[in-house]
Every structure is written in C-alpha cells, then in structure tokens.
Amino acid sequence: MKKMLILASLAAIMAIGSPIAEAETTRETTPFADVTGHWAEKDIQKLYIAEVIGGSEEFRPDEQITRAELLTLFVKAKKLQAGTPGSSPFADVHSDDWLSPYAQTAYRLGIIDGEWSEGKLYLHPDKPVQREEMVSMLIRAMGDSGKVNQFPWTSTMQTLQSYPDGGSVEKAYQRPFAFALQNRIVNPYQDGKLQPDHRITRAEAATYVAMHLLKQDDAQHAATGLTFSKKLTVQTTAFTYPEDKAEALSYLELPLRVGIVAVDPEVIPLGSHLYIEGYGYAVAADIGSAVKQDRVDLFFGSRVEALQHGIKDGVTVYILN
C-alpha cells in the first residue's frame, strides 16, 4: 500500500463565501441582476433557493471561479458543517479567515489536497480552476473516488483518445475525467473538445453543483443536523505514519492526513464521505489486512494521539453520500 490567498473579492464572498444575514423571508427568486436570461439562470436559482449561495446584487456568472469559491460551493451544497474556527491546514489560509472552516472540511473529506512546498501545505485559494481540476474535485465531492480507482486504465485511454484534445489531460486527472465522461457527469463542449485547461466560470460551476451535489429530500437527518444515507455501529482503531506525509499516500492515492480512514470496502464503499463520532468528518480512502467487517481504522497525526485513541467499540458512523 502506498502511503503518501490574496482572498476572493468581497463580492465573491457575498455570493459564494461566508454566510450572510438574509433580509428576505422567501427565496423564490434570485436577487442577482446579472443572471436574468443567462443560460445558467435556473441552476443559479436552485443554489440560491437551497441557500448554497447568498444574496448580492450580482452573481458575475461569466467570471472565472477560484479554488476557494469552488470548494465552498461544494461544502455548502452537500449541507456539510464547516470546520472548527481557529484551525487551518493550509499555510496560505489564516485560521481566522472566513474560508478556513470550509477549507478544513473539504480537506478532511478529500475534496482538496493542497500543494506541498518547503514543508508547508498551500491551497492557493485565489487560483482559477481549470476544467480537469474541477472534474476531479467534483468526483471526490460526489464520493465517487473509489469508483474512479476501479476504472481501468485501458478504458481511460480509449475514452480520452476519442476526443481531439483528450491527450492533453494531465495524468493526475485522466481517470477522473474519463470516468466523468463515461458516466455523463461532464460532456465535451460544442466543438467536440474537452478543453481540460479551460478556466471554469462561476455559471459552469453552479450548473455542475446543482446537477450533482444538491442533497436529495429523501436523505435521513441525525439529531446533530447531519444529513446521511446510512448509519453504522463500528469498532474504531488508530494508525499513523511517522515519515514525510507529503509523500505518504492512501490506497486511493490521497495524501495521508487526519480524516483519512481505512475501511472494509464490502461494508463502506471506498470514497464515501463519513462522519465518525468523536473523530469528525472523514473519507474512506484506505484499506488494511486487519480492517474487516465493522472495523474502521482512523488516521492520527502522531503516535501519541493514535495510542490515546486505542480501540473503541460501539462508535457511530454516518455515511453521508
């Protein structure tokens, strides 16, 4: 097993970022003056009604979306609770910044990884998001990274080669992109090309979120407010990795960090987003020879923390997606 911001503008925060108080009591129509007649108007309206985006005079649908804005959309659309204020895994996201809780949750769930440089982890939150990165983030946010891991490389190559620019998709994004094409999560543009380096607009992002991430009404709700599809009672154990975590990868090739857990894929599908009592948000991204049936192995950042956890029985796990 392999073990591996200048901030967005105030207008961006108003529309996608931190929550704001709403004066209106109904959300039947959007307040955005610049989306009327736009091709993405209906999807933007869906996100507004679902309180995924806040109110402001403009949505700026044709502007490029940033990494910070996109991960915040994903977290809100899935009705996830933002992380703990005062804690940030990224060197370029200050702990008291509005983005920090959202980035923390997205990081724990494996939606984003960040980039290591000189021993520090960076998000680069103001970086525009290219289409191939958006597809990868979307697949992870949907909880389908386990399915991508099982997607054959031969099928990946065959799928991408059928498009004029399929060969330009970066290797790290090839399987997610091919999987998304095969499952009609994304489609080629009107010119028949994939345009993997195309910078995604806010309207495009809103459409993908509305189509694939808005929670369904038939989901179950826990007393804590969590929305989940299944609840399990398990035994939890603990593991850690003392070496360079920038190089340590899980079975799904996500860098090891708090939030990565090992599961029995016959019980909890790989890629699933979880909420684990006493541990928090997690992603089922690893396996182990001793991790069978109702056991879940939790990653901790140090040996001391792993030993403190030990073995716990009767732990509640919510499968979120």
mmCIF file of C-alpha atoms in Angstrom:
data_model
loop_
_atom_site.group_PDB
_atom_site.id
_atom_site.type_symbol
_atom_site.label_atom_id
_atom_site.label_comp_id
_atom_site.label_asym_id
_atom_site.label_seq_id
_atom_site.Cartn_x
_atom_site.Cartn_y
_atom_site.Cartn_z
ATOM 1 C CA MET A 1 0.000 0.000 0.000
ATOM 2 C CA LYS A 2 1.378 3.407 -0.930
ATOM 3 C CA LYS A 3 1.307 5.937 1.942
ATOM 4 C CA MET A 4 1.726 9.357 0.568
ATOM 5 C CA LEU A 5 -4.616 33.832 -0.623
ATOM 6 C CA ILE A 6 -4.931 37.041 -1.522
ATOM 7 C CA LEU A 7 -8.614 36.406 -0.587
ATOM 8 C CA ALA A 8 -11.505 36.438 -3.026
ATOM 9 C CA SER A 9 -13.123 39.803 -3.525
ATOM 10 C CA LEU A 10 -15.812 40.980 -1.148
ATOM 11 C CA ALA A 11 -18.404 40.433 -3.847
ATOM 12 C CA ALA A 12 -17.268 36.843 -4.248
ATOM 13 C CA ILE A 13 -17.579 36.288 -0.518
ATOM 14 C CA MET A 14 -21.065 37.780 -0.574
ATOM 15 C CA ALA A 15 -22.181 35.464 -3.370
ATOM 16 C CA ILE A 16 -20.375 32.220 -2.584
ATOM 17 C CA GLY A 17 -18.222 32.579 0.501
ATOM 18 C CA SER A 18 -19.083 33.219 4.107
ATOM 19 C CA PRO A 19 -22.719 33.161 5.199
ATOM 20 C CA ILE A 20 -24.524 36.496 5.421
ATOM 21 C CA ALA A 21 -27.756 37.510 7.066
ATOM 22 C CA GLU A 22 -30.684 37.437 4.668
ATOM 23 C CA ALA A 23 -33.311 40.166 4.895
ATOM 24 C CA GLU A 24 -35.948 38.350 2.839
ATOM 25 C CA THR A 25 -38.108 35.561 4.212
ATOM 26 C CA THR A 26 -38.505 33.727 0.901
ATOM 27 C CA ARG A 27 -36.043 32.560 -1.713
ATOM 28 C CA GLU A 28 -38.363 32.008 -4.649
ATOM 29 C CA THR A 29 -36.328 34.218 -6.981
ATOM 30 C CA THR A 30 -32.697 35.247 -7.051
ATOM 31 C CA PRO A 31 -31.636 38.814 -6.283
ATOM 32 C CA PHE A 32 -28.908 38.757 -8.933
ATOM 33 C CA ALA A 33 -29.397 41.411 -11.601
ATOM 34 C CA ASP A 34 -26.942 39.797 -13.999
ATOM 35 C CA VAL A 35 -28.391 36.285 -14.361
ATOM 36 C CA THR A 36 -31.758 37.076 -15.962
ATOM 37 C CA GLY A 37 -31.838 35.292 -19.305
ATOM 38 C CA HIS A 38 -28.476 33.663 -18.704
ATOM 39 C CA TRP A 39 -28.177 30.004 -19.775
ATOM 40 C CA ALA A 40 -27.373 29.029 -16.161
ATOM 41 C CA GLU A 41 -30.159 31.096 -14.576
ATOM 42 C CA LYS A 42 -32.239 28.128 -13.405
ATOM 43 C CA ASP A 43 -29.287 26.356 -11.788
ATOM 44 C CA ILE A 44 -28.124 29.530 -10.065
ATOM 45 C CA GLN A 45 -31.661 29.978 -8.785
ATOM 46 C CA LYS A 46 -31.655 26.415 -7.411
ATOM 47 C CA LEU A 47 -28.484 27.138 -5.441
ATOM 48 C CA TYR A 48 -29.919 30.373 -4.099
ATOM 49 C CA ILE A 49 -33.178 28.720 -3.017
ATOM 50 C CA ALA A 50 -31.156 25.939 -1.323
ATOM 51 C CA GLU A 51 -29.105 28.629 0.479
ATOM 52 C CA VAL A 52 -25.895 27.401 -1.113
ATOM 53 C CA ILE A 53 -25.173 30.943 -2.284
ATOM 54 C CA GLY A 54 -26.013 34.186 -0.545
ATOM 55 C CA GLY A 55 -27.588 37.340 -1.820
ATOM 56 C CA SER A 56 -25.921 40.277 -3.540
ATOM 57 C CA GLU A 57 -26.735 42.477 -6.500
ATOM 58 C CA GLU A 58 -24.602 40.468 -8.922
ATOM 59 C CA PHE A 59 -23.507 36.865 -9.307
ATOM 60 C CA ARG A 60 -20.938 37.548 -12.061
ATOM 61 C CA PRO A 61 -21.749 34.274 -13.877
ATOM 62 C CA ASP A 62 -19.150 34.600 -16.614
ATOM 63 C CA GLU A 63 -16.193 35.354 -14.347
ATOM 64 C CA GLN A 64 -13.684 32.619 -13.562
ATOM 65 C CA ILE A 65 -14.285 30.795 -10.311
ATOM 66 C CA THR A 66 -11.469 30.453 -7.797
ATOM 67 C CA ARG A 67 -10.444 27.365 -5.872
ATOM 68 C CA ALA A 68 -11.741 28.956 -2.647
ATOM 69 C CA GLU A 69 -15.137 29.712 -4.153
ATOM 70 C CA LEU A 70 -15.499 26.261 -5.681
ATOM 71 C CA LEU A 71 -14.680 24.263 -2.548
ATOM 72 C CA THR A 72 -17.067 26.471 -0.571
ATOM 73 C CA LEU A 73 -19.843 25.753 -3.076
ATOM 74 C CA PHE A 74 -19.194 22.030 -2.698
ATOM 75 C CA VAL A 75 -19.267 22.075 1.101
ATOM 76 C CA LYS A 76 -22.467 24.135 1.221
ATOM 77 C CA ALA A 77 -24.247 22.128 -1.455
ATOM 78 C CA LYS A 78 -23.636 18.903 0.474
ATOM 79 C CA LYS A 79 -25.028 20.560 3.626
ATOM 80 C CA LEU A 80 -21.794 19.882 5.479
ATOM 81 C CA GLN A 81 -20.906 21.696 8.651
ATOM 82 C CA ALA A 82 -17.878 23.930 8.270
ATOM 83 C CA GLY A 83 -14.783 23.030 10.268
ATOM 84 C CA THR A 84 -13.656 24.364 13.631
ATOM 85 C CA PRO A 85 -12.735 28.065 13.645
ATOM 86 C CA GLY A 86 -9.133 28.724 14.599
ATOM 87 C CA SER A 87 -7.703 25.764 12.738
ATOM 88 C CA SER A 88 -6.366 25.703 9.183
ATOM 89 C CA PRO A 89 -4.277 23.015 7.476
ATOM 90 C CA PHE A 90 -3.017 25.487 4.870
ATOM 91 C CA ALA A 91 -0.154 27.951 5.248
ATOM 92 C CA ASP A 92 -1.890 30.488 2.993
ATOM 93 C CA VAL A 93 -5.311 30.351 4.671
ATOM 94 C CA HIS A 94 -5.218 32.148 8.002
ATOM 95 C CA SER A 95 -7.036 30.397 10.834
ATOM 96 C CA ASP A 96 -9.411 33.343 11.392
ATOM 97 C CA ASP A 97 -10.273 33.776 7.714
ATOM 98 C CA TRP A 98 -13.845 33.084 6.552
ATOM 99 C CA LEU A 99 -12.526 30.388 4.226
ATOM 100 C CA SER A 100 -10.700 28.402 6.900
ATOM 101 C CA PRO A 101 -13.636 26.282 8.196
ATOM 102 C CA TYR A 102 -14.720 25.382 4.653
ATOM 103 C CA ALA A 103 -11.188 24.540 3.561
ATOM 104 C CA GLN A 104 -10.734 22.383 6.651
ATOM 105 C CA THR A 105 -13.885 20.372 5.934
ATOM 106 C CA ALA A 106 -13.058 19.967 2.232
ATOM 107 C CA TYR A 107 -9.541 18.836 3.149
ATOM 108 C CA ARG A 108 -10.696 16.233 5.670
ATOM 109 C CA LEU A 109 -13.153 14.811 3.146
ATOM 110 C CA GLY A 110 -10.525 14.557 0.433
ATOM 111 C CA ILE A 111 -12.224 17.062 -1.883
ATOM 112 C CA ILE A 112 -8.972 19.036 -1.998
ATOM 113 C CA ASP A 113 -5.385 18.090 -1.238
ATOM 114 C CA GLY A 114 -3.370 21.289 -1.456
ATOM 115 C CA GLU A 115 0.218 21.504 -2.622
ATOM 116 C CA TRP A 116 3.325 20.898 -0.503
ATOM 117 C CA SER A 117 6.231 23.326 -0.802
ATOM 118 C CA GLU A 118 9.251 23.507 1.523
ATOM 119 C CA GLY A 119 7.473 21.529 4.213
ATOM 120 C CA LYS A 120 4.283 23.602 4.170
ATOM 121 C CA LEU A 121 0.881 22.884 2.651
ATOM 122 C CA TYR A 122 -0.659 25.551 0.409
ATOM 123 C CA LEU A 123 -4.171 25.865 -1.010
ATOM 124 C CA HIS A 124 -3.615 28.777 -3.439
ATOM 125 C CA PRO A 125 -7.256 29.777 -2.873
ATOM 126 C CA ASP A 126 -7.342 32.567 -5.462
ATOM 127 C CA LYS A 127 -6.100 30.335 -8.270
ATOM 128 C CA PRO A 128 -8.603 29.942 -11.143
ATOM 129 C CA VAL A 129 -9.856 26.374 -11.504
ATOM 130 C CA GLN A 130 -9.208 24.575 -14.767
ATOM 131 C CA ARG A 131 -11.780 22.116 -16.048
ATOM 132 C CA GLU A 132 -9.696 18.993 -15.384
ATOM 133 C CA GLU A 133 -9.195 20.018 -11.737
ATOM 134 C CA MET A 134 -12.875 20.852 -11.344
ATOM 135 C CA VAL A 135 -13.844 17.415 -12.642
ATOM 136 C CA SER A 136 -11.517 15.718 -10.156
ATOM 137 C CA MET A 137 -12.830 17.813 -7.255
ATOM 138 C CA LEU A 138 -16.427 17.145 -8.307
ATOM 139 C CA ILE A 139 -15.898 13.380 -8.445
ATOM 140 C CA ARG A 140 -14.401 13.454 -4.965
ATOM 141 C CA ALA A 141 -17.205 15.655 -3.663
ATOM 142 C CA MET A 142 -19.716 13.141 -5.048
ATOM 143 C CA GLY A 143 -17.990 10.355 -3.098
ATOM 144 C CA ASP A 144 -17.032 8.502 -6.276
ATOM 145 C CA SER A 145 -13.239 8.440 -5.958
ATOM 146 C CA GLY A 146 -13.427 4.737 -5.092
ATOM 147 C CA LYS A 147 -15.209 4.051 -8.372
ATOM 148 C CA VAL A 148 -12.556 6.039 -10.232
ATOM 149 C CA ASN A 149 -9.886 3.913 -8.579
ATOM 150 C CA GLN A 150 -11.503 0.830 -10.123
ATOM 151 C CA PHE A 151 -11.858 2.424 -13.555
ATOM 152 C CA PRO A 152 -9.442 0.581 -15.897
ATOM 153 C CA TRP A 153 -6.543 2.493 -17.420
ATOM 154 C CA THR A 154 -7.293 0.881 -20.785
ATOM 155 C CA SER A 155 -10.813 2.330 -20.697
ATOM 156 C CA THR A 156 -9.366 5.656 -19.600
ATOM 157 C CA MET A 157 -7.020 5.837 -22.572
ATOM 158 C CA GLN A 158 -9.652 4.670 -25.028
ATOM 159 C CA THR A 159 -12.137 7.235 -23.767
ATOM 160 C CA LEU A 160 -9.733 10.177 -23.872
ATOM 161 C CA GLN A 161 -8.299 9.229 -27.265
ATOM 162 C CA SER A 162 -11.743 9.552 -28.802
ATOM 163 C CA TYR A 163 -11.554 13.329 -28.339
ATOM 164 C CA PRO A 164 -9.263 15.627 -30.364
ATOM 165 C CA ASP A 165 -7.592 17.068 -27.256
ATOM 166 C CA GLY A 166 -8.000 14.082 -24.931
ATOM 167 C CA GLY A 167 -4.255 13.594 -24.887
ATOM 168 C CA SER A 168 -3.763 16.972 -23.234
ATOM 169 C CA VAL A 169 -5.464 15.938 -19.980
ATOM 170 C CA GLU A 170 -2.792 15.786 -17.268
ATOM 171 C CA LYS A 171 -2.094 12.279 -15.977
ATOM 172 C CA ALA A 172 -3.337 13.015 -12.461
ATOM 173 C CA TYR A 173 -6.749 13.926 -13.888
ATOM 174 C CA GLN A 174 -7.052 11.309 -16.653
ATOM 175 C CA ARG A 175 -9.030 8.632 -14.833
ATOM 176 C CA PRO A 176 -11.455 11.064 -13.127
ATOM 177 C CA PHE A 177 -12.051 12.831 -16.443
ATOM 178 C CA ALA A 178 -12.630 9.605 -18.388
ATOM 179 C CA PHE A 179 -14.892 8.272 -15.617
ATOM 180 C CA ALA A 180 -16.900 11.502 -15.677
ATOM 181 C CA LEU A 181 -17.283 11.287 -19.457
ATOM 182 C CA GLN A 182 -18.345 7.647 -19.363
ATOM 183 C CA ASN A 183 -20.946 8.405 -16.681
ATOM 184 C CA ARG A 184 -22.135 11.615 -18.353
ATOM 185 C CA ILE A 185 -21.139 13.753 -15.406
ATOM 186 C CA VAL A 186 -19.410 16.022 -17.921
ATOM 187 C CA ASN A 187 -19.665 16.296 -21.685
ATOM 188 C CA PRO A 188 -17.445 17.712 -24.407
ATOM 189 C CA TYR A 189 -18.002 21.299 -25.465
ATOM 190 C CA GLN A 190 -19.895 22.127 -28.653
ATOM 191 C CA ASP A 191 -16.694 21.950 -30.685
ATOM 192 C CA GLY A 192 -16.254 18.315 -29.607
ATOM 193 C CA LYS A 193 -13.233 19.106 -27.447
ATOM 194 C CA LEU A 194 -12.715 18.530 -23.740
ATOM 195 C CA GLN A 195 -10.723 21.712 -23.144
ATOM 196 C CA PRO A 196 -9.153 20.386 -19.922
ATOM 197 C CA ASP A 197 -7.268 23.665 -19.333
ATOM 198 C CA HIS A 198 -10.392 25.809 -19.770
ATOM 199 C CA ARG A 199 -10.927 28.043 -16.749
ATOM 200 C CA ILE A 200 -14.312 27.235 -15.265
ATOM 201 C CA THR A 201 -16.763 30.096 -14.888
ATOM 202 C CA ARG A 202 -18.988 30.679 -11.900
ATOM 203 C CA ALA A 203 -22.021 29.796 -14.046
ATOM 204 C CA GLU A 204 -20.481 26.488 -15.118
ATOM 205 C CA ALA A 205 -19.620 25.641 -11.524
ATOM 206 C CA ALA A 206 -23.151 26.464 -10.392
ATOM 207 C CA THR A 207 -24.585 24.116 -13.015
ATOM 208 C CA TYR A 208 -22.372 21.178 -12.017
ATOM 209 C CA VAL A 209 -23.164 21.721 -8.333
ATOM 210 C CA ALA A 210 -26.913 21.972 -8.960
ATOM 211 C CA MET A 211 -26.908 18.804 -11.071
ATOM 212 C CA HIS A 212 -24.679 16.576 -8.966
ATOM 213 C CA LEU A 213 -24.304 17.790 -5.384
ATOM 214 C CA LEU A 214 -27.544 19.248 -4.056
ATOM 215 C CA LYS A 215 -28.753 16.895 -1.321
ATOM 216 C CA GLN A 216 -31.908 14.900 -2.002
ATOM 217 C CA ASP A 217 -35.063 15.331 0.079
ATOM 218 C CA ASP A 218 -35.169 11.617 0.947
ATOM 219 C CA ALA A 219 -31.936 11.747 2.971
ATOM 220 C CA GLN A 220 -32.049 10.918 6.687
ATOM 221 C CA HIS A 221 -31.283 13.531 9.319
ATOM 222 C CA ALA A 222 -29.445 12.974 12.594
ATOM 223 C CA ALA A 223 -30.235 14.879 15.779
ATOM 224 C CA THR A 224 -26.984 16.802 15.257
ATOM 225 C CA GLY A 225 -28.265 18.125 11.924
ATOM 226 C CA LEU A 226 -26.194 15.762 9.796
ATOM 227 C CA THR A 227 -27.723 14.566 6.546
ATOM 228 C CA PHE A 228 -26.822 10.937 5.896
ATOM 229 C CA SER A 229 -27.764 7.878 3.870
ATOM 230 C CA LYS A 230 -26.806 5.131 6.356
ATOM 231 C CA LYS A 231 -25.780 4.732 9.998
ATOM 232 C CA LEU A 232 -23.440 2.021 11.299
ATOM 233 C CA THR A 233 -22.055 0.976 14.671
ATOM 234 C CA VAL A 234 -18.389 0.016 14.404
ATOM 235 C CA GLN A 235 -15.150 -0.590 16.253
ATOM 236 C CA THR A 236 -12.501 2.056 15.633
ATOM 237 C CA THR A 237 -8.743 1.596 15.817
ATOM 238 C CA ALA A 238 -5.951 4.056 15.049
ATOM 239 C CA PHE A 239 -2.882 4.355 12.844
ATOM 240 C CA THR A 240 -0.309 6.980 11.968
ATOM 241 C CA TYR A 241 2.621 7.454 9.621
ATOM 242 C CA PRO A 242 5.759 8.993 11.153
ATOM 243 C CA GLU A 243 7.567 9.891 7.930
ATOM 244 C CA ASP A 244 7.082 12.705 5.399
ATOM 245 C CA LYS A 245 3.305 12.949 4.978
ATOM 246 C CA ALA A 246 3.753 14.842 1.726
ATOM 247 C CA GLU A 247 4.866 11.537 0.189
ATOM 248 C CA ALA A 248 2.567 9.181 2.113
ATOM 249 C CA LEU A 249 -0.486 8.105 0.146
ATOM 250 C CA SER A 250 -3.602 6.138 0.990
ATOM 251 C CA TYR A 251 -4.991 3.350 -1.179
ATOM 252 C CA LEU A 252 -6.974 5.944 -3.154
ATOM 253 C CA GLU A 253 -3.754 7.962 -3.508
ATOM 254 C CA LEU A 254 -4.893 10.771 -1.237
ATOM 255 C CA PRO A 255 -2.109 12.209 0.949
ATOM 256 C CA LEU A 256 -2.384 10.878 4.492
ATOM 257 C CA ARG A 257 -3.841 13.339 6.979
ATOM 258 C CA VAL A 258 -6.435 13.493 9.720
ATOM 259 C CA GLY A 259 -9.701 12.478 8.069
ATOM 260 C CA ILE A 260 -8.258 9.575 6.077
ATOM 261 C CA VAL A 261 -9.663 6.283 7.343
ATOM 262 C CA ALA A 262 -9.296 2.645 6.326
ATOM 263 C CA VAL A 263 -12.443 0.571 5.842
ATOM 264 C CA ASP A 264 -13.664 -2.765 4.586
ATOM 265 C CA PRO A 265 -14.937 -1.826 1.099
ATOM 266 C CA GLU A 266 -17.572 -4.555 1.368
ATOM 267 C CA VAL A 267 -19.132 -2.602 4.238
ATOM 268 C CA ILE A 268 -18.281 1.033 3.433
ATOM 269 C CA PRO A 269 -17.595 1.843 -0.233
ATOM 270 C CA LEU A 270 -14.227 3.451 -0.879
ATOM 271 C CA GLY A 271 -14.537 7.171 -1.500
ATOM 272 C CA SER A 272 -17.526 7.533 0.819
ATOM 273 C CA HIS A 273 -17.760 10.619 2.973
ATOM 274 C CA LEU A 274 -18.278 9.818 6.630
ATOM 275 C CA TYR A 275 -18.953 11.474 9.953
ATOM 276 C CA ILE A 276 -17.437 9.434 12.794
ATOM 277 C CA GLU A 277 -18.499 10.009 16.380
ATOM 278 C CA GLY A 278 -15.596 11.502 18.341
ATOM 279 C CA TYR A 279 -13.439 11.934 15.210
ATOM 280 C CA GLY A 280 -15.398 14.122 12.808
ATOM 281 C CA TYR A 281 -15.556 14.211 9.028
ATOM 282 C CA ALA A 282 -13.586 11.574 7.173
ATOM 283 C CA VAL A 283 -13.194 9.922 3.795
ATOM 284 C CA ALA A 284 -12.975 6.162 3.269
ATOM 285 C CA ALA A 285 -9.705 6.278 1.348
ATOM 286 C CA ASP A 286 -7.667 3.352 2.671
ATOM 287 C CA ILE A 287 -7.817 -0.387 3.307
ATOM 288 C CA GLY A 288 -5.862 -2.797 5.505
ATOM 289 C CA SER A 289 -5.478 -6.536 6.021
ATOM 290 C CA ALA A 290 -6.835 -6.237 9.573
ATOM 291 C CA VAL A 291 -9.638 -3.835 8.638
ATOM 292 C CA LYS A 292 -12.571 -6.144 8.111
ATOM 293 C CA GLN A 293 -16.319 -6.027 8.615
ATOM 294 C CA ASP A 294 -17.298 -3.430 11.232
ATOM 295 C CA ARG A 295 -13.805 -2.084 11.947
ATOM 296 C CA VAL A 296 -12.687 1.392 10.843
ATOM 297 C CA ASP A 297 -9.037 2.458 11.211
ATOM 298 C CA LEU A 298 -8.582 6.189 11.837
ATOM 299 C CA PHE A 299 -5.515 8.196 10.856
ATOM 300 C CA PHE A 300 -3.966 10.439 13.526
ATOM 301 C CA GLY A 301 -1.193 12.958 13.114
ATOM 302 C CA SER A 302 1.046 11.479 15.796
ATOM 303 C CA ARG A 303 1.781 8.211 17.542
ATOM 304 C CA VAL A 304 0.730 9.727 20.877
ATOM 305 C CA GLU A 305 -2.716 10.589 19.523
ATOM 306 C CA ALA A 306 -3.087 7.148 17.959
ATOM 307 C CA LEU A 307 -2.191 5.441 21.246
ATOM 308 C CA GLN A 308 -4.576 7.696 23.164
ATOM 309 C CA HIS A 309 -7.393 6.619 20.905
ATOM 310 C CA GLY A 310 -6.605 2.920 21.177
ATOM 311 C CA ILE A 311 -9.568 0.678 20.391
ATOM 312 C CA LYS A 312 -13.133 1.897 20.835
ATOM 313 C CA ASP A 313 -16.309 -0.164 20.479
ATOM 314 C CA GLY A 314 -19.818 0.987 19.728
ATOM 315 C CA VAL A 315 -18.799 4.026 17.671
ATOM 316 C CA THR A 316 -21.457 5.534 15.407
ATOM 317 C CA VAL A 317 -20.506 6.186 11.786
ATOM 318 C CA TYR A 318 -22.737 8.106 9.392
ATOM 319 C CA ILE A 319 -22.282 7.525 5.667
ATOM 320 C CA LEU A 320 -23.067 10.925 4.226
ATOM 321 C CA ASN A 321 -23.415 10.385 0.470
#
